[in-house]
Coordinates of C-alpha atoms in Angstrom, one line a residue:
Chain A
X1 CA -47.3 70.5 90.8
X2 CA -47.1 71.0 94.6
X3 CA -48.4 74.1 96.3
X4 CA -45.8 76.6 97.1
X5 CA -46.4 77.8 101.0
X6 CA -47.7 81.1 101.7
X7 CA -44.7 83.4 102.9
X8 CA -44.9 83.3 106.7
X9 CA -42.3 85.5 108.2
X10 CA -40.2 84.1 111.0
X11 CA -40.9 85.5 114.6
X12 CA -38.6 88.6 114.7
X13 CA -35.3 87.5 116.0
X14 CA -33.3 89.7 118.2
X15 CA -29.7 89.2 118.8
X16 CA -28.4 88.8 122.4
X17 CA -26.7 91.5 123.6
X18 CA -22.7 92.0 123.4
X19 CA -22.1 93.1 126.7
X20 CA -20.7 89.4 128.4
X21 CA -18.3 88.8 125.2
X22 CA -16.3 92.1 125.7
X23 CA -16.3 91.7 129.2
X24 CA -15.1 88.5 129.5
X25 CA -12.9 88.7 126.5
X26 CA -11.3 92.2 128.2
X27 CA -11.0 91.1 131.9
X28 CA -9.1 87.9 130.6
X29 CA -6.8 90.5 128.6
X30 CA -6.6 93.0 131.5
X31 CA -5.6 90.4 134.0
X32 CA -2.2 89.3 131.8
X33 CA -1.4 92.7 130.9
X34 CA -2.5 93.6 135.0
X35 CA 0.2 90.9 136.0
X36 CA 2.8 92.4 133.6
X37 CA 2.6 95.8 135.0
X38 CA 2.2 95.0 139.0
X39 CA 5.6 92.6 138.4
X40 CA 7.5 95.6 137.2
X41 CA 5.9 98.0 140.0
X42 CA 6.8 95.2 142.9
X43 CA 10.5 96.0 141.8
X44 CA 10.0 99.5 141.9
X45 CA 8.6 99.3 145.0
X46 CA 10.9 97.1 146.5
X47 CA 14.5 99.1 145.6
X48 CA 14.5 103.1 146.4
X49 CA 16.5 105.5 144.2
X50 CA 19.2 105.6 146.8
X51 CA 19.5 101.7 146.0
X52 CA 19.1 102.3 142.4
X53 CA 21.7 104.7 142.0
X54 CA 24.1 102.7 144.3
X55 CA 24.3 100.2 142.2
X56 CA 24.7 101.9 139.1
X57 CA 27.8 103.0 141.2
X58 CA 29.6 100.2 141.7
X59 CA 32.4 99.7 139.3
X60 CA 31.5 95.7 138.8
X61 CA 27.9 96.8 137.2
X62 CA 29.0 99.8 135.5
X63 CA 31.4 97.1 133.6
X64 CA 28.3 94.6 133.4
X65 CA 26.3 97.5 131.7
X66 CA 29.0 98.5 129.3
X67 CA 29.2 94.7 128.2
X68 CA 25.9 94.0 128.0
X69 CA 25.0 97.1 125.6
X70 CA 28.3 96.4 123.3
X71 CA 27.5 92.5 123.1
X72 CA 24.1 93.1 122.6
X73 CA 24.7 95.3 119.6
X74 CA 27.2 93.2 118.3
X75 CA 25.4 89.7 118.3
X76 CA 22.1 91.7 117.0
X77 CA 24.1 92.9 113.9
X78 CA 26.0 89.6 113.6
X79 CA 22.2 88.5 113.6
X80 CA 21.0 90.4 111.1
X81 CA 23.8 89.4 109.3
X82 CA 22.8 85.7 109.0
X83 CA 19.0 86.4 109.2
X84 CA 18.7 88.5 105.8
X85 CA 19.8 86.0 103.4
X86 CA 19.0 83.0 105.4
X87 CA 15.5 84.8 106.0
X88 CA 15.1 85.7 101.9
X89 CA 16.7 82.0 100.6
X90 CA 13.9 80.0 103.2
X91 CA 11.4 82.7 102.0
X92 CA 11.5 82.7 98.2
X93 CA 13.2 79.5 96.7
X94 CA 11.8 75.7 97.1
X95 CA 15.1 73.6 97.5
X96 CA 15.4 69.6 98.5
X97 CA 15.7 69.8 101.9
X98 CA 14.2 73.1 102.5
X99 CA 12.2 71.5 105.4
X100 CA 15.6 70.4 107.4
X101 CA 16.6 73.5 107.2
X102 CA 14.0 74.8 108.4
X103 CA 13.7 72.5 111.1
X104 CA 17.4 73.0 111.8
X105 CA 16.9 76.6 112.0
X106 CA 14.4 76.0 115.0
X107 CA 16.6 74.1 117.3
X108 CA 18.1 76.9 118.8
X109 CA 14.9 78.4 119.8
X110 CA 13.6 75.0 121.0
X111 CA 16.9 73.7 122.6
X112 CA 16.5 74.3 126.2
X113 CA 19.7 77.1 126.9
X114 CA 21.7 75.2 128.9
X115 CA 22.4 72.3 126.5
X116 CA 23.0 75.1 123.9
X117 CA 25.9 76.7 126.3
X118 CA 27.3 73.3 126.9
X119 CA 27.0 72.1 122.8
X120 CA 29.3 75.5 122.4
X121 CA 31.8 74.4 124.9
X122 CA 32.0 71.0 123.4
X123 CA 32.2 72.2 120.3
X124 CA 35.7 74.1 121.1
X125 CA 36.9 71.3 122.5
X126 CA 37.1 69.8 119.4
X127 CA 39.3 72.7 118.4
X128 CA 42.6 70.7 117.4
X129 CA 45.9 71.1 119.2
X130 CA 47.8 73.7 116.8
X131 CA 44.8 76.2 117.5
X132 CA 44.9 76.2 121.3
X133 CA 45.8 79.8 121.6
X134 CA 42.2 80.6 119.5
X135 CA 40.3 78.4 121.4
X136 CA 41.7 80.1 124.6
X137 CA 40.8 83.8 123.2
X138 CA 37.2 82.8 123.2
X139 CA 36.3 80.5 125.3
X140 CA 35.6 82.4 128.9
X141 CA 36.1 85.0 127.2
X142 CA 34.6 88.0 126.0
X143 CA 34.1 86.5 122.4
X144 CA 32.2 83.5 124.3
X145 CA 29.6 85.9 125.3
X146 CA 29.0 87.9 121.9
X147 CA 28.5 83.8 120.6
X148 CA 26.6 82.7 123.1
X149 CA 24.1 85.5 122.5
X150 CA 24.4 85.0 119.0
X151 CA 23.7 82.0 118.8
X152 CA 19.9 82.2 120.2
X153 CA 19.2 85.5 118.8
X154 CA 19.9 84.6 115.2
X155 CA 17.4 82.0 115.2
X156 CA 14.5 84.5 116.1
X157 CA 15.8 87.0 113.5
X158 CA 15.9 84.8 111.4
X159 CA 11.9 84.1 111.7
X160 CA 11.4 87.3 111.9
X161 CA 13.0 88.1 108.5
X162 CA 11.4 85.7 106.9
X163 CA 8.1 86.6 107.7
X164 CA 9.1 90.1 106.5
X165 CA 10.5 89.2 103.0
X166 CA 7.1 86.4 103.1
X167 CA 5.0 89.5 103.3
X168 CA 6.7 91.5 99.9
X169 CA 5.3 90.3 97.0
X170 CA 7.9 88.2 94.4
X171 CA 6.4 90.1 91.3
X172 CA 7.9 93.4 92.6
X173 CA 11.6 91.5 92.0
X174 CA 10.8 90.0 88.8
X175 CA 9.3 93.4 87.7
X176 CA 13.0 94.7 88.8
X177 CA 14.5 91.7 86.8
X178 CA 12.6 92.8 83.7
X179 CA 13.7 96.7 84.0
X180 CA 17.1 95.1 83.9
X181 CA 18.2 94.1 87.2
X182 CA 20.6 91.3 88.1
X183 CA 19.5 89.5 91.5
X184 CA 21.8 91.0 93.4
X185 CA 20.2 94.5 91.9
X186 CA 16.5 93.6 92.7
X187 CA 17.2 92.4 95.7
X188 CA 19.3 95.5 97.1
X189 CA 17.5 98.4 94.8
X190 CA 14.1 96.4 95.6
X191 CA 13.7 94.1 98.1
X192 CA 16.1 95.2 101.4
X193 CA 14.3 98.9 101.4
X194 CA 11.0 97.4 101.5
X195 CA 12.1 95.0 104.1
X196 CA 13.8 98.1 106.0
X197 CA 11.1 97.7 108.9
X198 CA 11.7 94.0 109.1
X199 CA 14.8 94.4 109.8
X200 CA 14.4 97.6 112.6
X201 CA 11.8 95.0 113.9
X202 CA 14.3 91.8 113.8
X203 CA 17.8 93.6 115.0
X204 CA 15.6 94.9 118.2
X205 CA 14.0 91.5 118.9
X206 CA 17.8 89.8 118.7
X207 CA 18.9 92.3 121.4
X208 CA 16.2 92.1 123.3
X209 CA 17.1 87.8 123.8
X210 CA 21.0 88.6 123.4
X211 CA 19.6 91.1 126.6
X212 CA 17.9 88.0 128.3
X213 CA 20.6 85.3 127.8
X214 CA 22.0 83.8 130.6
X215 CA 21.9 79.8 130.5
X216 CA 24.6 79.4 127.7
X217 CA 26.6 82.0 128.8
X218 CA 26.9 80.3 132.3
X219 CA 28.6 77.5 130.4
X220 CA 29.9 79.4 127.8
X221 CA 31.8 82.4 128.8
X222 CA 31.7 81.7 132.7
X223 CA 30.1 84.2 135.3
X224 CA 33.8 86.5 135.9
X225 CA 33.3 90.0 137.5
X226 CA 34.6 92.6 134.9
X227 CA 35.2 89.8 132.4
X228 CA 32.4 88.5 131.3
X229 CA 29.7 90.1 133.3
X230 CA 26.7 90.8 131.6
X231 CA 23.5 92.2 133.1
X232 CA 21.8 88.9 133.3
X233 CA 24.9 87.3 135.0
X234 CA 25.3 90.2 137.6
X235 CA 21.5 89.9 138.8
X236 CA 22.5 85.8 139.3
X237 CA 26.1 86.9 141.0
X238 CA 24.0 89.4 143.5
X239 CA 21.2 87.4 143.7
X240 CA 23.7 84.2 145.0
X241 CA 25.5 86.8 147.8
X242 CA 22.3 87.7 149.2
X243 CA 21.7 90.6 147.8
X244 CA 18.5 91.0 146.5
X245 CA 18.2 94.7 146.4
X246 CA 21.3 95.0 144.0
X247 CA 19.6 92.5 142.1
X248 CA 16.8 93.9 141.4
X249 CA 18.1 97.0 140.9
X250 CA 19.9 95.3 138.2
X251 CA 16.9 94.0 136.8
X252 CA 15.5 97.1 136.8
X253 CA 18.2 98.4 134.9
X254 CA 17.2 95.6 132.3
X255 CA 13.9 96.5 131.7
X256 CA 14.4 100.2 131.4
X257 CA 17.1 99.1 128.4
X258 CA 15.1 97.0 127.0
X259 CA 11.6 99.3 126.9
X260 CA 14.2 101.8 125.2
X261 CA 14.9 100.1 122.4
X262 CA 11.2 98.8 122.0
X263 CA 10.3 102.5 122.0
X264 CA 13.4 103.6 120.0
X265 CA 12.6 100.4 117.4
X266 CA 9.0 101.3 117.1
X267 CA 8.7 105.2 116.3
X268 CA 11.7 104.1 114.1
X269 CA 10.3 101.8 112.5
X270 CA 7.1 103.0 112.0
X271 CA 8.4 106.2 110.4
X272 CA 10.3 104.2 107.9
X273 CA 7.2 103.1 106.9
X274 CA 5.7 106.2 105.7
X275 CA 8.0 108.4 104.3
Chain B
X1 CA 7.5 90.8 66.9
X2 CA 6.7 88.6 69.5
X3 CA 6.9 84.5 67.6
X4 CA 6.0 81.5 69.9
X5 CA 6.8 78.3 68.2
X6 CA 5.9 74.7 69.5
X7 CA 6.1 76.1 73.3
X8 CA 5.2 73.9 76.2
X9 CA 4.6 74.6 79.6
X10 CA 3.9 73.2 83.4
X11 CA 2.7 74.9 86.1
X12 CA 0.8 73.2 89.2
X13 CA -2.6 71.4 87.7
X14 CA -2.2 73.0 84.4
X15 CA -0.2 73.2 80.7
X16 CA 0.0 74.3 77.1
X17 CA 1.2 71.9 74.5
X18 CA 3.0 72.9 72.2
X19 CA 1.8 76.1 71.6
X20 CA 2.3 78.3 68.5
X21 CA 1.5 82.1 67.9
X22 CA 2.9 85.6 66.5
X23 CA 2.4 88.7 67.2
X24 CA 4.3 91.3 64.2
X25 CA 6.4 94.2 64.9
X26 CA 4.1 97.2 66.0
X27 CA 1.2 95.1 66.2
X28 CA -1.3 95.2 69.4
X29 CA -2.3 90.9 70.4
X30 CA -5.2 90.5 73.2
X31 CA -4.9 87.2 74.5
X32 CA -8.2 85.9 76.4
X33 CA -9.2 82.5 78.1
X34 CA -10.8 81.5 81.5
X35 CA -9.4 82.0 84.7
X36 CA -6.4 79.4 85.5
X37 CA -6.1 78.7 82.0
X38 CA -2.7 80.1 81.8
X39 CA -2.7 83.3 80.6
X40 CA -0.5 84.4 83.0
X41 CA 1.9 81.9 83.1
X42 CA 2.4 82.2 79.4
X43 CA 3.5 85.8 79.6
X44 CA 5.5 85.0 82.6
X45 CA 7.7 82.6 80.0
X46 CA 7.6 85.4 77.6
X47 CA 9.1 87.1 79.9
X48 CA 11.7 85.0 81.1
X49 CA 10.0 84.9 84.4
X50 CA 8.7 80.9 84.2
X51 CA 11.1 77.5 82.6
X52 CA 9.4 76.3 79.7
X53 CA 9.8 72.9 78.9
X54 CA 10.3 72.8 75.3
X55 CA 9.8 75.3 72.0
X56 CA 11.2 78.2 71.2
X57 CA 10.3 82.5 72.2
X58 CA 11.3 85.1 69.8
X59 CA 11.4 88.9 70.8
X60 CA 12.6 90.9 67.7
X61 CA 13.7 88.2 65.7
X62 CA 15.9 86.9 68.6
X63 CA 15.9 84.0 70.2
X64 CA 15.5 84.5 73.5
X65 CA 13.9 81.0 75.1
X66 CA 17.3 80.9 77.5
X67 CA 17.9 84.5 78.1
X68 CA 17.8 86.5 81.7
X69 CA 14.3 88.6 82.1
X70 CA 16.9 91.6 82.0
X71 CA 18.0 90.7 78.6
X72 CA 14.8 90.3 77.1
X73 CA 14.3 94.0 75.9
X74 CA 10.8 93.8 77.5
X75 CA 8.6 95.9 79.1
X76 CA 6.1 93.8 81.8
X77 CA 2.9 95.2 83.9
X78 CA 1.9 92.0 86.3
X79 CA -2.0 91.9 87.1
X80 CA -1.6 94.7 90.3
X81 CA 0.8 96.8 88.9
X82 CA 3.4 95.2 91.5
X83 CA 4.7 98.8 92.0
X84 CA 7.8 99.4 94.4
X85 CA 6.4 100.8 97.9
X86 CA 9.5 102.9 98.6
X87 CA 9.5 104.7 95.4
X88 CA 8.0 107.7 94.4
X89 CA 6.5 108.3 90.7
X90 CA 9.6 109.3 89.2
X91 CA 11.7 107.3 91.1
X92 CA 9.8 104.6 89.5
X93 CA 10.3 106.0 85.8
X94 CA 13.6 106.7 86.4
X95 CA 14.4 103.2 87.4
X96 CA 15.2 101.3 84.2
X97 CA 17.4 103.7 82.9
X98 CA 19.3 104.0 86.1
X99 CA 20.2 100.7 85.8
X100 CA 21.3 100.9 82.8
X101 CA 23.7 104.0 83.5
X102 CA 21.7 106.7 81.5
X103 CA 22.7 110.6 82.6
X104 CA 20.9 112.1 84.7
X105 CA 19.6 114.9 82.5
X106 CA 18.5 112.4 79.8
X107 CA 16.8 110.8 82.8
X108 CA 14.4 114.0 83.7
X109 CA 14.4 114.5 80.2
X110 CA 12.8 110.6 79.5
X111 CA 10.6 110.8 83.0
X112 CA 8.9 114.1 81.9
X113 CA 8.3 112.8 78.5
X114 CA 6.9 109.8 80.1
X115 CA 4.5 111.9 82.6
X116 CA 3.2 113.6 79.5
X117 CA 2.5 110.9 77.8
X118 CA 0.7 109.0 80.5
X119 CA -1.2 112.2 82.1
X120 CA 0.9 112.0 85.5
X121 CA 3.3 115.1 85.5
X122 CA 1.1 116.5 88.7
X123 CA 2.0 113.0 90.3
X124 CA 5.6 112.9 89.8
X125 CA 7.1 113.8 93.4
X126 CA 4.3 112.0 95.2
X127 CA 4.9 108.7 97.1
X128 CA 2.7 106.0 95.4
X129 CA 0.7 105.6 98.8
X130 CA -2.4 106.9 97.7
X131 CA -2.9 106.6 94.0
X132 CA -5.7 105.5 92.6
X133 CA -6.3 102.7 90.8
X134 CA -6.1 104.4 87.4
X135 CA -2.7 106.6 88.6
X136 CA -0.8 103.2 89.7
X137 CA -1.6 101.3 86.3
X138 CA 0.4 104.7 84.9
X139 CA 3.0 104.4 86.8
X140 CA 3.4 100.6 86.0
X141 CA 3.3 101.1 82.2
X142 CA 5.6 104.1 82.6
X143 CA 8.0 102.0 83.9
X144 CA 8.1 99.2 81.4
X145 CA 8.1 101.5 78.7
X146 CA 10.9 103.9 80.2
X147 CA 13.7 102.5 78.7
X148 CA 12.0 101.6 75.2
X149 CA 11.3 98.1 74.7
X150 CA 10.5 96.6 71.7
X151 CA 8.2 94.5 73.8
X152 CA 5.3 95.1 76.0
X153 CA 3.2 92.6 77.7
X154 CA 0.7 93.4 80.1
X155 CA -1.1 91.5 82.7
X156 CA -5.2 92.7 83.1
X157 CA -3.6 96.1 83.9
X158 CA -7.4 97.3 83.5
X159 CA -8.9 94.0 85.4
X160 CA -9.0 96.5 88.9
X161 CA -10.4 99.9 87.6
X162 CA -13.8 101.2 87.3
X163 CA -15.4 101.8 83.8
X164 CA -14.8 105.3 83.6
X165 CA -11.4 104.8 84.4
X166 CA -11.0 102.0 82.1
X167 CA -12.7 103.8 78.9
X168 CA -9.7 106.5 79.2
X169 CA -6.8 104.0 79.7
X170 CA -8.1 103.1 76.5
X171 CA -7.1 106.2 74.9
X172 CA -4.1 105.8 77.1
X173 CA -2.5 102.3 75.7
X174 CA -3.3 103.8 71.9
X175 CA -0.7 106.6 72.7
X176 CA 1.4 104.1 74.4
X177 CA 1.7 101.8 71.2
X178 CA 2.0 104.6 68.8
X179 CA 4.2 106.3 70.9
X180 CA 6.4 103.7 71.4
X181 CA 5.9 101.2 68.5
X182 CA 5.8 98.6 70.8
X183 CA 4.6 95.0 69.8
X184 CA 2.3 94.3 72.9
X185 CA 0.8 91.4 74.1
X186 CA -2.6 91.9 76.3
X187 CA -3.8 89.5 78.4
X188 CA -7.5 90.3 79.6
X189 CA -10.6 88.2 79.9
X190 CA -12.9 91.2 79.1
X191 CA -14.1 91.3 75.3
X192 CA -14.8 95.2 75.4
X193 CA -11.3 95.7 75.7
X194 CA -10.4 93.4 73.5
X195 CA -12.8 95.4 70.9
X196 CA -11.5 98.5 71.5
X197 CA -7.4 97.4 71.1
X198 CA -6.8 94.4 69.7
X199 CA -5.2 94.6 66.0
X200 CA -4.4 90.5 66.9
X201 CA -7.0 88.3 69.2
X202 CA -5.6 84.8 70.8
X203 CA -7.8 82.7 73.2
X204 CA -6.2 79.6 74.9
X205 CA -8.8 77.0 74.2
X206 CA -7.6 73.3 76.0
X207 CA -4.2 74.3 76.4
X208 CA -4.1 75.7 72.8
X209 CA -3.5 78.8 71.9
X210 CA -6.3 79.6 68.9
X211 CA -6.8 83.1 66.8
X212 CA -9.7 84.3 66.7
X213 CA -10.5 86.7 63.4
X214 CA -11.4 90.4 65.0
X215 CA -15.4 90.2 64.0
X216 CA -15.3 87.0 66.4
X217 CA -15.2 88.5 69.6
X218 CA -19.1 88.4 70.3
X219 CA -18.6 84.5 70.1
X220 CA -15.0 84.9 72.5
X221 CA -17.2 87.0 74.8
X222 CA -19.9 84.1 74.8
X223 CA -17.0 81.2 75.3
X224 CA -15.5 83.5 78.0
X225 CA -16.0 82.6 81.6
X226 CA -18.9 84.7 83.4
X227 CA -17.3 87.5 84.9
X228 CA -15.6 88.2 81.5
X229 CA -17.4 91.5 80.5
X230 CA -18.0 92.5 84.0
X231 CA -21.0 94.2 84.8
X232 CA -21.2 97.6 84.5
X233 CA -20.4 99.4 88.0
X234 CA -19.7 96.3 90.2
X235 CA -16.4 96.5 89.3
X236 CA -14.0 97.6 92.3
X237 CA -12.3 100.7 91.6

């Protein structure tokens, strides 16, 4: 039988202090978000409130700001539209081929926006002969823009959907089917309201890219003053005349829309959350 | 009556085998076994919730093997309760018989009856955020009773609460099933409750499912996997 050693503590260990991990850990954080911020205050800096308010003045960007917040809207609705059941089908049911279609789903977010923009235009030309007159309505058109928009924002809703309907547990639907609940019940009596701050969050991120398209929309619906002029397309029109200060202006006018509705989404959504 | 005959079932790295058992009208089953022997999945298929692959599930002398959850005439508590976040308590034992068109003063009438019964009347307008343990297992059986199934299975509804707690839900699920005349179907893996309700006591044993006469349950208990009895107190509330 062997000998079982004495108990000889360990030297006392002390643990090295915390002080460098924080630090390092916060100055890398502080230096991204630092870069973020000083971006947005060399625009500031560079426009003055007389420039600011002149451009809001000019009849070409008033139009460009009126387009931008309707087409916006509409392709984030449009979005959410598609995204809910595409979301809830890619989130809850194992199908052959589930992984195509979920690769397929990607390709807009991984396409680079220009080929996107040209696909679309290609596409319509494959619009036959007897439908010319369609084709003509959307294509340059306003339409063009609300599908160009459309068509990248949807794929990001749709991730962010089904995330949202990945995080509520299945048993609280079949619970619903055993109380007596078709599908379509425990989905709409069960699911959708606890998914409501999914879908805040999801509608605000599609407008927020619908916001920032540009590339396909090029292509798609052209750059025309007062036709189909959105923010993003005035900030290239001014931008390629020279003037920068109207163009940043512009841009400024982007970000202050598109911090609204962060801030607007947000306290929204988080109140939804607890009632 | 809840009558299993020759039932077989597949799920993942497990399966039952033709699997036979009944449980009479009124009467109160307990069905134990280890973890991932498929306890769960079982009264999942009762419920209509999970495909069997062959045999046969009778609720009230009907055959309901191909029938929708919804048809079943059953009343189901899963394992946490699974209770509807954007609900309030009576919005929760309202639910079933709004579905099913019931008027609204029969409604209050049913979800005060209900409170009584289950000791929640103080909780009715509150948002289930909050509840204890105990309160949400309440709220979860008053929901699958609401609209008065002749079936009830339940899931470990005590498997989360603290032994306090879990001595008076006792007292609680013998009102339900007099109340109610329920035929209920248990599924646990702690012997003391099994002791204290079972009228009927099932064990799946290698994919069977085995009755056990009532005096067994010491050697259940003894079969059961360790955490079965669950010491006293280290239970999370």
């Amino acid at each position: 039988m062997s000998q079982i050693a004495p108990r000889e503590a360990f030297p006392e260990h002390r643990a090295r202090t915390d002080v460098p991990f924080f630090l390092l850990m916060g100055l890398i954080g502080a230096f991204y978000v630092g870069c973020i911020l000083l971006m947005l205050l060399a625009d500031l800096a560079y426009t003055s409130p007389g420039e600011f308010l002149g451009a809001f003045a000019k009849p070409e960007i008033r139009y460009s700001l009126r387009l931008t917040m309707v087409s916006c809207t509409m392709s984030a609705i449009l979005s959410l539209v598609f995204a809910i059941p595409i979301g809830y089908l890619m989130s809850r049911y194992r199908f052959r081929g589930r992984n195509l279609v979920d690769a397929i789903l990607d390709i807009p977010i991984v396409l680079p926006p220009l080929v996107i923009g040209l696909s679309l235009l290609i596409l319509f030309q494959y619009v036959p002969a007897r439908f010319t007159a369609f084709r003509e309505a959307i294509v340059y058109q306003v339409p063009a823009v609300v599908i160009a928009q459309f068509m990248v924002a949807c794929a990001f809703a749709v991730r962010t959907m089904r995330a949202t309907f990945d995080q509520i547990d299945s048993r609280r639907e079949q619970v619903a089917l055993t109380l007596g609940c078709s599908r379509s019940q425990a989905f709409g009596l069960v699911v959708l309201p606890e998914a409501w701050r999914g879908i805040v969050t999801s509608g605000t991120l599609a407008w927020a890219r619908a916001l920032g398209e540009f590339g396909p929309l090029l292509i798609f619906a052209g750059a025309t003053r007062r036709k189909t002029e959105v923010l993003s397309t005035t900030v290239f029109l001014e931008l390629s005349i020279g003037n920068l200060e109207a163009a940043v202006a512009v841009s400024l006018i982007m970000v202050a829309s598109a911090v609204i509705v962060l801030i607007v989404a947000r306290t929204w959504g988080t109140r939804a959350l607890d009632p | 009556m809840i009558r299993v005959s020759e039932l077989s079932l597949r799920s993942g790295n497990f399966y039952l085998e033709r699997v036979s058992f009944e449980v009479a009208t009124g009467q109160y089953g307990v069905l134990m076994g280890r973890t991932g022997s498929g306890k769960t999945t079982l009264l999942e298929s009762i419920a209509g919730l999970k495909p069997v692959a062959a045999g046969r599930i009778e609720l009230g002398g009907r055959d309901v093997t191909r029938s929708k959850p919804a048809e079943r005439n059953l009343g189901y508590v899963p394992q946490d309760g699974a209770l509807f976040t954007t609900m309030s308590v009576s919005d929760h034992l309202a639910f079933a018989l709004e579905i099913r068109r019931i008027s609204r003063a029969e409604i209050e009438r049913r979800v005060l009856e209900l409170a009584e019964w289950l000791e929640i009347e103080h909780l009715l307008d509150r948002s289930i955020r909050g509840l204890s343990g105990g309160e949400k297992q309440r709220v979860a059986i008053g929901r699958a009773i609401s609209f008065r199934p002749g079936t009830l299975l339940l899931d470990e509804p005590l498997s989360a609460l603290d032994d306090v707690t879990r001595a008076h839900m006792y007292v609680v699920l013998e009102r339900v099933r007099k109340l109610t005349g329920a035929t209920i179907l248990h599924v646990t893996h702690n012997a003391s409750e099994a002791a204290s309700l079972a009228d009927r006591l099932f064990r799946i044993e290698d994919g069977q499912v085995v009755e056990h006469p009532l005096p067994d349950l010491d050697r259940v208990h003894s079969n059961t996997d360790s955490h079965a009895g669950g010491t006293p107190g280290s239970k999370l509330h």
